[in-house]
Amino acid sequence: MADSPALPFPASQTLRETSTAPRHSLTVRLTHWIATLCFLGLLVSGIETLITHPRFYWGEAGNLLMAPLFTVPIPASRASVPTGYNFVLKDQNSWARSLHFQAAWLLFFAGTYYLIAGLISRHFSQNLFPRKGTKLLGRDSSPDSYNPLQRLTYLTVIFVLFPLMFWTGLAMSPAFVAVFPLTAASLGGQQSARTIHFFGTLALVLFFIGHVAMVCRAGFVSRTRALINGRAPYKESA
């Protein structure tokens, strides 16, 4: 979740750094760090849950008596699961599921607040939707703004990947599906939801790596500071 700088400068002017300017609102900063911590918690707990049964299926059911759609080549935490390894990892499924559940709901509430605040403040239309006349890898009038490809990536993560992860996550819950069976049926079954959830996780991990790499390239210290105090260095015409 990110914001764009509020001060554009004509490219024809000679620029020099002078001070700082507002860059990220308090809402963006709070939800960004909450989302970061929740994502890391979900990733760690999700890996521990995966280790319990690193086999994926398609449809409603999936068990050891069925041929898997594919298998993640890692050792399991249960001896009954065939993995090809001669050892079994420690089963930590209990705390992993608890952490996954808690982090997911915290992220859900933070994300809902971010969406509502973003719609009210027109954050998405002003800062994230690509602007007309800008090339896919081109910049807007400000040298620190996001190019259309970055904007589209953020929008995809916010409006496609995260909702998909919540949907597939709920579709794996027997209690939730018992009340809303269409949640899993629309995806092809609970095992299908788990498989889609896995690939959604891979997509989010790739985004996370690319996002951190871009932050490092742009200036890790200054960008991180801007997400803490809400201000970033700007350039003023000489």
PDB file of C-alpha atoms in Angstrom:
ATOM      1  CA  MET A   1       0.000   0.000   0.000  1.00  0.00           C
ATOM      2  CA  ALA A   2       1.626   3.201  -1.059  1.00  0.00           C
ATOM      3  CA  ASP A   3       1.035   6.886  -1.756  1.00  0.00           C
ATOM      4  CA  SER A   4       2.581   9.264  -4.282  1.00  0.00           C
ATOM      5  CA  PRO A   5       4.260  12.638  -3.705  1.00  0.00           C
ATOM      6  CA  ALA A   6       2.100  15.728  -3.705  1.00  0.00           C
ATOM      7  CA  LEU A   7       4.527  18.150  -5.356  1.00  0.00           C
ATOM      8  CA  PRO A   8       5.116  17.771  -9.111  1.00  0.00           C
ATOM      9  CA  PHE A   9       7.801  19.894 -10.816  1.00  0.00           C
ATOM     10  CA  PRO A  10       8.227  20.699 -14.517  1.00  0.00           C
ATOM     11  CA  ALA A  11      10.974  18.662 -16.156  1.00  0.00           C
ATOM     12  CA  SER A  12      12.367  21.790 -17.790  1.00  0.00           C
ATOM     13  CA  GLN A  13      13.405  23.347 -14.480  1.00  0.00           C
ATOM     14  CA  THR A  14      16.779  22.855 -12.815  1.00  0.00           C
ATOM     15  CA  LEU A  15      16.163  20.941  -9.589  1.00  0.00           C
ATOM     16  CA  ARG A  16      17.972  20.787  -6.301  1.00  0.00           C
ATOM     17  CA  GLU A  17      17.119  19.186  -2.955  1.00  0.00           C
ATOM     18  CA  THR A  18      16.026  21.612  -0.278  1.00  0.00           C
ATOM     19  CA  SER A  19      13.581  20.168   2.248  1.00  0.00           C
ATOM     20  CA  THR A  20      10.889  17.588   2.781  1.00  0.00           C
ATOM     21  CA  ALA A  21       7.308  17.436   1.616  1.00  0.00           C
ATOM     22  CA  PRO A  22       4.242  15.370   2.592  1.00  0.00           C
ATOM     23  CA  ARG A  23       4.252  12.006   0.826  1.00  0.00           C
ATOM     24  CA  HIS A  24       2.215   9.381   2.727  1.00  0.00           C
ATOM     25  CA  SER A  25      -0.932   9.970   4.750  1.00  0.00           C
ATOM     26  CA  LEU A  26      -1.299   8.543   8.250  1.00  0.00           C
ATOM     27  CA  THR A  27      -3.816   5.995   6.966  1.00  0.00           C
ATOM     28  CA  VAL A  28      -1.402   4.733   4.302  1.00  0.00           C
ATOM     29  CA  ARG A  29       1.463   4.505   6.789  1.00  0.00           C
ATOM     30  CA  LEU A  30      -0.494   2.653   9.471  1.00  0.00           C
ATOM     31  CA  THR A  31      -2.122   0.178   7.107  1.00  0.00           C
ATOM     32  CA  HIS A  32       1.151  -0.365   5.214  1.00  0.00           C
ATOM     33  CA  TRP A  33       3.042  -1.479   8.324  1.00  0.00           C
ATOM     34  CA  ILE A  34       0.113  -3.507   9.672  1.00  0.00           C
ATOM     35  CA  ALA A  35      -0.149  -5.236   6.283  1.00  0.00           C
ATOM     36  CA  THR A  36       3.608  -5.874   6.244  1.00  0.00           C
ATOM     37  CA  LEU A  37       3.618  -7.512   9.683  1.00  0.00           C
ATOM     38  CA  CYS A  38       0.475  -9.509   8.893  1.00  0.00           C
ATOM     39  CA  PHE A  39       1.890 -10.689   5.573  1.00  0.00           C
ATOM     40  CA  LEU A  40       5.095 -11.911   7.201  1.00  0.00           C
ATOM     41  CA  GLY A  41       3.067 -13.661   9.918  1.00  0.00           C
ATOM     42  CA  LEU A  42       0.819 -15.260   7.313  1.00  0.00           C
ATOM     43  CA  LEU A  43       3.806 -16.349   5.248  1.00  0.00           C
ATOM     44  CA  VAL A  44       5.621 -18.004   8.160  1.00  0.00           C
ATOM     45  CA  SER A  45       2.492 -19.689   9.506  1.00  0.00           C
ATOM     46  CA  GLY A  46       1.426 -20.671   5.989  1.00  0.00           C
ATOM     47  CA  ILE A  47       4.751 -22.409   5.393  1.00  0.00           C
ATOM     48  CA  GLU A  48       4.358 -24.330   8.649  1.00  0.00           C
ATOM     49  CA  THR A  49       0.849 -25.361   7.596  1.00  0.00           C
ATOM     50  CA  LEU A  50       2.121 -26.408   4.176  1.00  0.00           C
ATOM     51  CA  ILE A  51       4.755 -28.641   5.772  1.00  0.00           C
ATOM     52  CA  THR A  52       1.934 -30.636   7.386  1.00  0.00           C
ATOM     53  CA  HIS A  53       0.725 -31.816   3.976  1.00  0.00           C
ATOM     54  CA  PRO A  54       2.801 -30.572   0.998  1.00  0.00           C
ATOM     55  CA  ARG A  55       0.491 -32.205  -1.561  1.00  0.00           C
ATOM     56  CA  PHE A  56      -2.094 -30.326  -3.627  1.00  0.00           C
ATOM     57  CA  TYR A  57      -5.298 -31.548  -5.268  1.00  0.00           C
ATOM     58  CA  TRP A  58      -8.126 -30.220  -7.391  1.00  0.00           C
ATOM     59  CA  GLY A  59     -11.756 -30.619  -6.484  1.00  0.00           C
ATOM     60  CA  GLU A  60     -13.556 -31.065  -3.207  1.00  0.00           C
ATOM     61  CA  ALA A  61     -11.525 -33.855  -1.579  1.00  0.00           C
ATOM     62  CA  GLY A  62      -7.846 -34.628  -1.242  1.00  0.00           C
ATOM     63  CA  ASN A  63      -6.108 -37.284   0.825  1.00  0.00           C
ATOM     64  CA  LEU A  64      -3.219 -39.756   0.819  1.00  0.00           C
ATOM     65  CA  LEU A  65      -5.257 -42.292  -1.139  1.00  0.00           C
ATOM     66  CA  MET A  66      -5.605 -39.911  -4.060  1.00  0.00           C
ATOM     67  CA  ALA A  67      -3.042 -38.899  -6.672  1.00  0.00           C
ATOM     68  CA  PRO A  68      -2.020 -35.285  -6.055  1.00  0.00           C
ATOM     69  CA  LEU A  69      -2.180 -32.595  -8.707  1.00  0.00           C
ATOM     70  CA  PHE A  70       1.403 -31.754  -7.704  1.00  0.00           C
ATOM     71  CA  THR A  71       3.658 -32.057  -4.685  1.00  0.00           C
ATOM     72  CA  VAL A  72       5.990 -29.493  -3.160  1.00  0.00           C
ATOM     73  CA  PRO A  73       9.353 -31.289  -2.772  1.00  0.00           C
ATOM     74  CA  ILE A  74       9.867 -30.684   0.940  1.00  0.00           C
ATOM     75  CA  PRO A  75       9.783 -32.989   3.977  1.00  0.00           C
ATOM     76  CA  ALA A  76       6.514 -33.186   5.902  1.00  0.00           C
ATOM     77  CA  SER A  77       5.774 -32.898   9.602  1.00  0.00           C
ATOM     78  CA  ARG A  78       3.686 -36.079   9.602  1.00  0.00           C
ATOM     79  CA  ALA A  79       5.117 -39.533   9.027  1.00  0.00           C
ATOM     80  CA  SER A  80       1.986 -40.679   7.208  1.00  0.00           C
ATOM     81  CA  VAL A  81       2.596 -38.227   4.345  1.00  0.00           C
ATOM     82  CA  PRO A  82       4.945 -39.723   1.702  1.00  0.00           C
ATOM     83  CA  THR A  83       7.569 -37.167   0.618  1.00  0.00           C
ATOM     84  CA  GLY A  84      10.607 -39.247  -0.341  1.00  0.00           C
ATOM     85  CA  TYR A  85      12.578 -37.986   2.651  1.00  0.00           C
ATOM     86  CA  ASN A  86      13.820 -40.278   5.427  1.00  0.00           C
ATOM     87  CA  PHE A  87      12.978 -37.886   8.234  1.00  0.00           C
ATOM     88  CA  VAL A  88       9.963 -36.020   9.584  1.00  0.00           C
ATOM     89  CA  LEU A  89       9.928 -32.386  10.687  1.00  0.00           C
ATOM     90  CA  LYS A  90       8.489 -31.255  13.996  1.00  0.00           C
ATOM     91  CA  ASP A  91       4.743 -30.730  13.782  1.00  0.00           C
ATOM     92  CA  GLN A  92       3.971 -27.074  14.573  1.00  0.00           C
ATOM     93  CA  ASN A  93       0.597 -26.962  12.902  1.00  0.00           C
ATOM     94  CA  SER A  94      -1.254 -25.874  16.049  1.00  0.00           C
ATOM     95  CA  TRP A  95       0.380 -22.474  16.614  1.00  0.00           C
ATOM     96  CA  ALA A  96       0.722 -21.931  12.868  1.00  0.00           C
ATOM     97  CA  ARG A  97      -3.025 -22.211  12.297  1.00  0.00           C
ATOM     98  CA  SER A  98      -3.759 -19.892  15.225  1.00  0.00           C
ATOM     99  CA  LEU A  99      -1.306 -17.265  14.002  1.00  0.00           C
ATOM    100  CA  HIS A 100      -2.599 -17.583  10.435  1.00  0.00           C
ATOM    101  CA  PHE A 101      -6.176 -17.038  11.563  1.00  0.00           C
ATOM    102  CA  GLN A 102      -5.350 -14.017  13.743  1.00  0.00           C
ATOM    103  CA  ALA A 103      -3.065 -12.345  11.190  1.00  0.00           C
ATOM    104  CA  ALA A 104      -5.610 -12.866   8.413  1.00  0.00           C
ATOM    105  CA  TRP A 105      -8.425 -11.156  10.294  1.00  0.00           C
ATOM    106  CA  LEU A 106      -6.190  -8.282  11.405  1.00  0.00           C
ATOM    107  CA  LEU A 107      -5.164  -7.792   7.773  1.00  0.00           C
ATOM    108  CA  PHE A 108      -8.808  -7.973   6.692  1.00  0.00           C
ATOM    109  CA  PHE A 109      -9.876  -5.179   9.056  1.00  0.00           C
ATOM    110  CA  ALA A 110      -6.831  -3.037   8.224  1.00  0.00           C
ATOM    111  CA  GLY A 111      -7.417  -3.574   4.507  1.00  0.00           C
ATOM    112  CA  THR A 112     -11.114  -2.730   4.787  1.00  0.00           C
ATOM    113  CA  TYR A 113     -10.255   0.495   6.600  1.00  0.00           C
ATOM    114  CA  TYR A 114      -7.661   1.313   3.922  1.00  0.00           C
ATOM    115  CA  LEU A 115     -10.171   0.728   1.117  1.00  0.00           C
ATOM    116  CA  ILE A 116     -12.887   2.858   2.721  1.00  0.00           C
ATOM    117  CA  ALA A 117     -10.446   5.667   3.563  1.00  0.00           C
ATOM    118  CA  GLY A 118      -8.921   5.463   0.086  1.00  0.00           C
ATOM    119  CA  LEU A 119     -12.297   5.778  -1.623  1.00  0.00           C
ATOM    120  CA  ILE A 120     -13.362   8.693   0.558  1.00  0.00           C
ATOM    121  CA  SER A 121     -10.073  10.570   0.088  1.00  0.00           C
ATOM    122  CA  ARG A 122      -9.851   9.637  -3.629  1.00  0.00           C
ATOM    123  CA  HIS A 123      -6.424   8.152  -2.899  1.00  0.00           C
ATOM    124  CA  PHE A 124      -6.782   5.487  -5.587  1.00  0.00           C
ATOM    125  CA  SER A 125      -7.900   7.798  -8.392  1.00  0.00           C
ATOM    126  CA  GLN A 126      -5.351  10.482  -7.547  1.00  0.00           C
ATOM    127  CA  ASN A 127      -2.322   8.381  -6.649  1.00  0.00           C
ATOM    128  CA  LEU A 128      -2.661   4.876  -8.071  1.00  0.00           C
ATOM    129  CA  PHE A 129      -4.739   4.879 -11.240  1.00  0.00           C
ATOM    130  CA  PRO A 130      -2.520   5.404 -14.321  1.00  0.00           C
ATOM    131  CA  ARG A 131      -2.810   8.835 -15.890  1.00  0.00           C
ATOM    132  CA  LYS A 132      -3.612   9.400 -19.530  1.00  0.00           C
ATOM    133  CA  GLY A 133      -0.752  10.080 -21.879  1.00  0.00           C
ATOM    134  CA  THR A 134       1.913   8.412 -19.727  1.00  0.00           C
ATOM    135  CA  LYS A 135       3.944   5.560 -21.186  1.00  0.00           C
ATOM    136  CA  LEU A 136       3.879   2.198 -19.410  1.00  0.00           C
ATOM    137  CA  LEU A 137       7.375   2.703 -17.966  1.00  0.00           C
ATOM    138  CA  GLY A 138       7.273   6.497 -18.068  1.00  0.00           C
ATOM    139  CA  ARG A 139       6.947   8.925 -15.183  1.00  0.00           C
ATOM    140  CA  ASP A 140       4.456  11.641 -14.425  1.00  0.00           C
ATOM    141  CA  SER A 141       5.538  15.230 -13.955  1.00  0.00           C
ATOM    142  CA  SER A 142       7.213  14.375 -10.647  1.00  0.00           C
ATOM    143  CA  PRO A 143      10.471  12.382 -10.842  1.00  0.00           C
ATOM    144  CA  ASP A 144       9.506  10.491  -7.677  1.00  0.00           C
ATOM    145  CA  SER A 145       6.070   9.337  -8.841  1.00  0.00           C
ATOM    146  CA  TYR A 146       5.138   5.801  -9.849  1.00  0.00           C
ATOM    147  CA  ASN A 147       5.027   4.785 -13.490  1.00  0.00           C
ATOM    148  CA  PRO A 148       1.836   3.165 -14.887  1.00  0.00           C
ATOM    149  CA  LEU A 149       3.274  -0.346 -14.589  1.00  0.00           C
ATOM    150  CA  GLN A 150       3.918   0.177 -10.869  1.00  0.00           C
ATOM    151  CA  ARG A 151       0.466   1.673 -10.396  1.00  0.00           C
ATOM    152  CA  LEU A 152      -1.203  -1.253 -12.171  1.00  0.00           C
ATOM    153  CA  THR A 153       0.806  -3.682 -10.039  1.00  0.00           C
ATOM    154  CA  TYR A 154      -0.329  -2.022  -6.805  1.00  0.00           C
ATOM    155  CA  LEU A 155      -3.936  -1.984  -7.991  1.00  0.00           C
ATOM    156  CA  THR A 156      -3.749  -5.674  -8.914  1.00  0.00           C
ATOM    157  CA  VAL A 157      -2.400  -6.582  -5.488  1.00  0.00           C
ATOM    158  CA  ILE A 158      -4.967  -4.458  -3.665  1.00  0.00           C
ATOM    159  CA  PHE A 159      -8.087  -5.273  -5.681  1.00  0.00           C
ATOM    160  CA  VAL A 160      -7.335  -8.758  -7.063  1.00  0.00           C
ATOM    161  CA  LEU A 161      -4.716 -10.735  -5.142  1.00  0.00           C
ATOM    162  CA  PHE A 162      -5.653  -9.836  -1.574  1.00  0.00           C
ATOM    163  CA  PRO A 163      -9.421 -10.340  -2.118  1.00  0.00           C
ATOM    164  CA  LEU A 164      -8.643 -13.649  -3.840  1.00  0.00           C
ATOM    165  CA  MET A 165      -6.534 -14.753  -0.865  1.00  0.00           C
ATOM    166  CA  PHE A 166      -9.345 -13.946   1.571  1.00  0.00           C
ATOM    167  CA  TRP A 167     -11.886 -15.700  -0.625  1.00  0.00           C
ATOM    168  CA  THR A 168      -9.836 -18.880  -1.009  1.00  0.00           C
ATOM    169  CA  GLY A 169      -8.913 -18.775   2.676  1.00  0.00           C
ATOM    170  CA  LEU A 170     -12.562 -18.695   3.727  1.00  0.00           C
ATOM    171  CA  ALA A 171     -13.326 -21.423   1.176  1.00  0.00           C
ATOM    172  CA  MET A 172     -10.956 -23.736   3.075  1.00  0.00           C
ATOM    173  CA  SER A 173     -12.819 -23.236   6.350  1.00  0.00           C
ATOM    174  CA  PRO A 174     -15.301 -26.088   6.964  1.00  0.00           C
ATOM    175  CA  ALA A 175     -17.335 -23.924   9.354  1.00  0.00           C
ATOM    176  CA  PHE A 176     -17.619 -21.039   6.893  1.00  0.00           C
ATOM    177  CA  VAL A 177     -18.373 -23.299   3.929  1.00  0.00           C
ATOM    178  CA  ALA A 178     -21.099 -25.055   5.933  1.00  0.00           C
ATOM    179  CA  VAL A 179     -22.944 -21.724   6.092  1.00  0.00           C
ATOM    180  CA  PHE A 180     -21.878 -20.389   2.676  1.00  0.00           C
ATOM    181  CA  PRO A 181     -21.227 -23.466   0.489  1.00  0.00           C
ATOM    182  CA  LEU A 182     -21.003 -21.386  -2.689  1.00  0.00           C
ATOM    183  CA  THR A 183     -17.716 -19.947  -1.408  1.00  0.00           C
ATOM    184  CA  ALA A 184     -15.911 -23.213  -2.132  1.00  0.00           C
ATOM    185  CA  ALA A 185     -18.218 -24.566  -4.840  1.00  0.00           C
ATOM    186  CA  SER A 186     -17.574 -21.539  -7.060  1.00  0.00           C
ATOM    187  CA  LEU A 187     -13.860 -22.375  -7.000  1.00  0.00           C
ATOM    188  CA  GLY A 188     -14.320 -26.071  -7.724  1.00  0.00           C
ATOM    189  CA  GLY A 189     -14.112 -27.329  -4.155  1.00  0.00           C
ATOM    190  CA  GLN A 190     -12.067 -26.843  -1.005  1.00  0.00           C
ATOM    191  CA  GLN A 191      -8.963 -28.507  -2.400  1.00  0.00           C
ATOM    192  CA  SER A 192      -9.157 -26.299  -5.473  1.00  0.00           C
ATOM    193  CA  ALA A 193      -9.340 -23.293  -3.155  1.00  0.00           C
ATOM    194  CA  ARG A 194      -6.207 -24.493  -1.352  1.00  0.00           C
ATOM    195  CA  THR A 195      -4.333 -24.871  -4.639  1.00  0.00           C
ATOM    196  CA  ILE A 196      -5.378 -21.396  -5.817  1.00  0.00           C
ATOM    197  CA  HIS A 197      -4.409 -20.025  -2.392  1.00  0.00           C
ATOM    198  CA  PHE A 198      -0.927 -21.520  -2.824  1.00  0.00           C
ATOM    199  CA  PHE A 199      -0.373 -19.881  -6.211  1.00  0.00           C
ATOM    200  CA  GLY A 200      -1.756 -16.601  -4.888  1.00  0.00           C
ATOM    201  CA  THR A 201       0.830 -16.771  -2.126  1.00  0.00           C
ATOM    202  CA  LEU A 202       3.612 -17.276  -4.669  1.00  0.00           C
ATOM    203  CA  ALA A 203       2.395 -14.207  -6.586  1.00  0.00           C
ATOM    204  CA  LEU A 204       2.387 -12.098  -3.413  1.00  0.00           C
ATOM    205  CA  VAL A 205       5.877 -13.291  -2.474  1.00  0.00           C
ATOM    206  CA  LEU A 206       7.149 -12.292  -5.923  1.00  0.00           C
ATOM    207  CA  PHE A 207       5.491  -8.891  -5.510  1.00  0.00           C
ATOM    208  CA  PHE A 208       7.037  -8.487  -2.051  1.00  0.00           C
ATOM    209  CA  ILE A 209      10.529  -9.277  -3.356  1.00  0.00           C
ATOM    210  CA  GLY A 210      10.121  -6.922  -6.316  1.00  0.00           C
ATOM    211  CA  HIS A 211       8.676  -4.201  -4.095  1.00  0.00           C
ATOM    212  CA  VAL A 212      11.576  -4.357  -1.644  1.00  0.00           C
ATOM    213  CA  ALA A 213      14.073  -4.410  -4.535  1.00  0.00           C
ATOM    214  CA  MET A 214      12.525  -1.255  -6.017  1.00  0.00           C
ATOM    215  CA  VAL A 215      12.573   0.455  -2.630  1.00  0.00           C
ATOM    216  CA  CYS A 216      16.260  -0.378  -2.242  1.00  0.00           C
ATOM    217  CA  ARG A 217      16.956   0.922  -5.748  1.00  0.00           C
ATOM    218  CA  ALA A 218      15.110   4.178  -5.064  1.00  0.00           C
ATOM    219  CA  GLY A 219      16.727   4.672  -1.653  1.00  0.00           C
ATOM    220  CA  PHE A 220      15.810   2.316   1.159  1.00  0.00           C
ATOM    221  CA  VAL A 221      16.461   4.741   4.030  1.00  0.00           C
ATOM    222  CA  SER A 222      14.582   7.710   2.573  1.00  0.00           C
ATOM    223  CA  ARG A 223      11.643   5.605   1.379  1.00  0.00           C
ATOM    224  CA  THR A 224      11.341   3.789   4.691  1.00  0.00           C
ATOM    225  CA  ARG A 225      11.591   7.057   6.607  1.00  0.00           C
ATOM    226  CA  ALA A 226       8.774   8.459   4.473  1.00  0.00           C
ATOM    227  CA  LEU A 227       6.577   5.537   5.514  1.00  0.00           C
ATOM    228  CA  ILE A 228       7.295   6.323   9.149  1.00  0.00           C
ATOM    229  CA  ASN A 229       7.054  10.116   9.372  1.00  0.00           C
ATOM    230  CA  GLY A 230       5.067  10.719   6.200  1.00  0.00           C
ATOM    231  CA  ARG A 231       7.578  13.091   4.618  1.00  0.00           C
ATOM    232  CA  ALA A 232      10.165  12.682   1.886  1.00  0.00           C
ATOM    233  CA  PRO A 233      12.934  14.834   0.382  1.00  0.00           C
ATOM    234  CA  TYR A 234      11.758  16.897  -2.572  1.00  0.00           C
ATOM    235  CA  LYS A 235      13.453  19.034  -5.167  1.00  0.00           C
ATOM    236  CA  GLU A 236      12.800  22.689  -5.684  1.00  0.00           C
ATOM    237  CA  SER A 237      13.542  24.747  -8.771  1.00  0.00           C
ATOM    238  CA  ALA A 238      16.809  26.693  -8.533  1.00  0.00           C
TER     239      ALA A 238
END
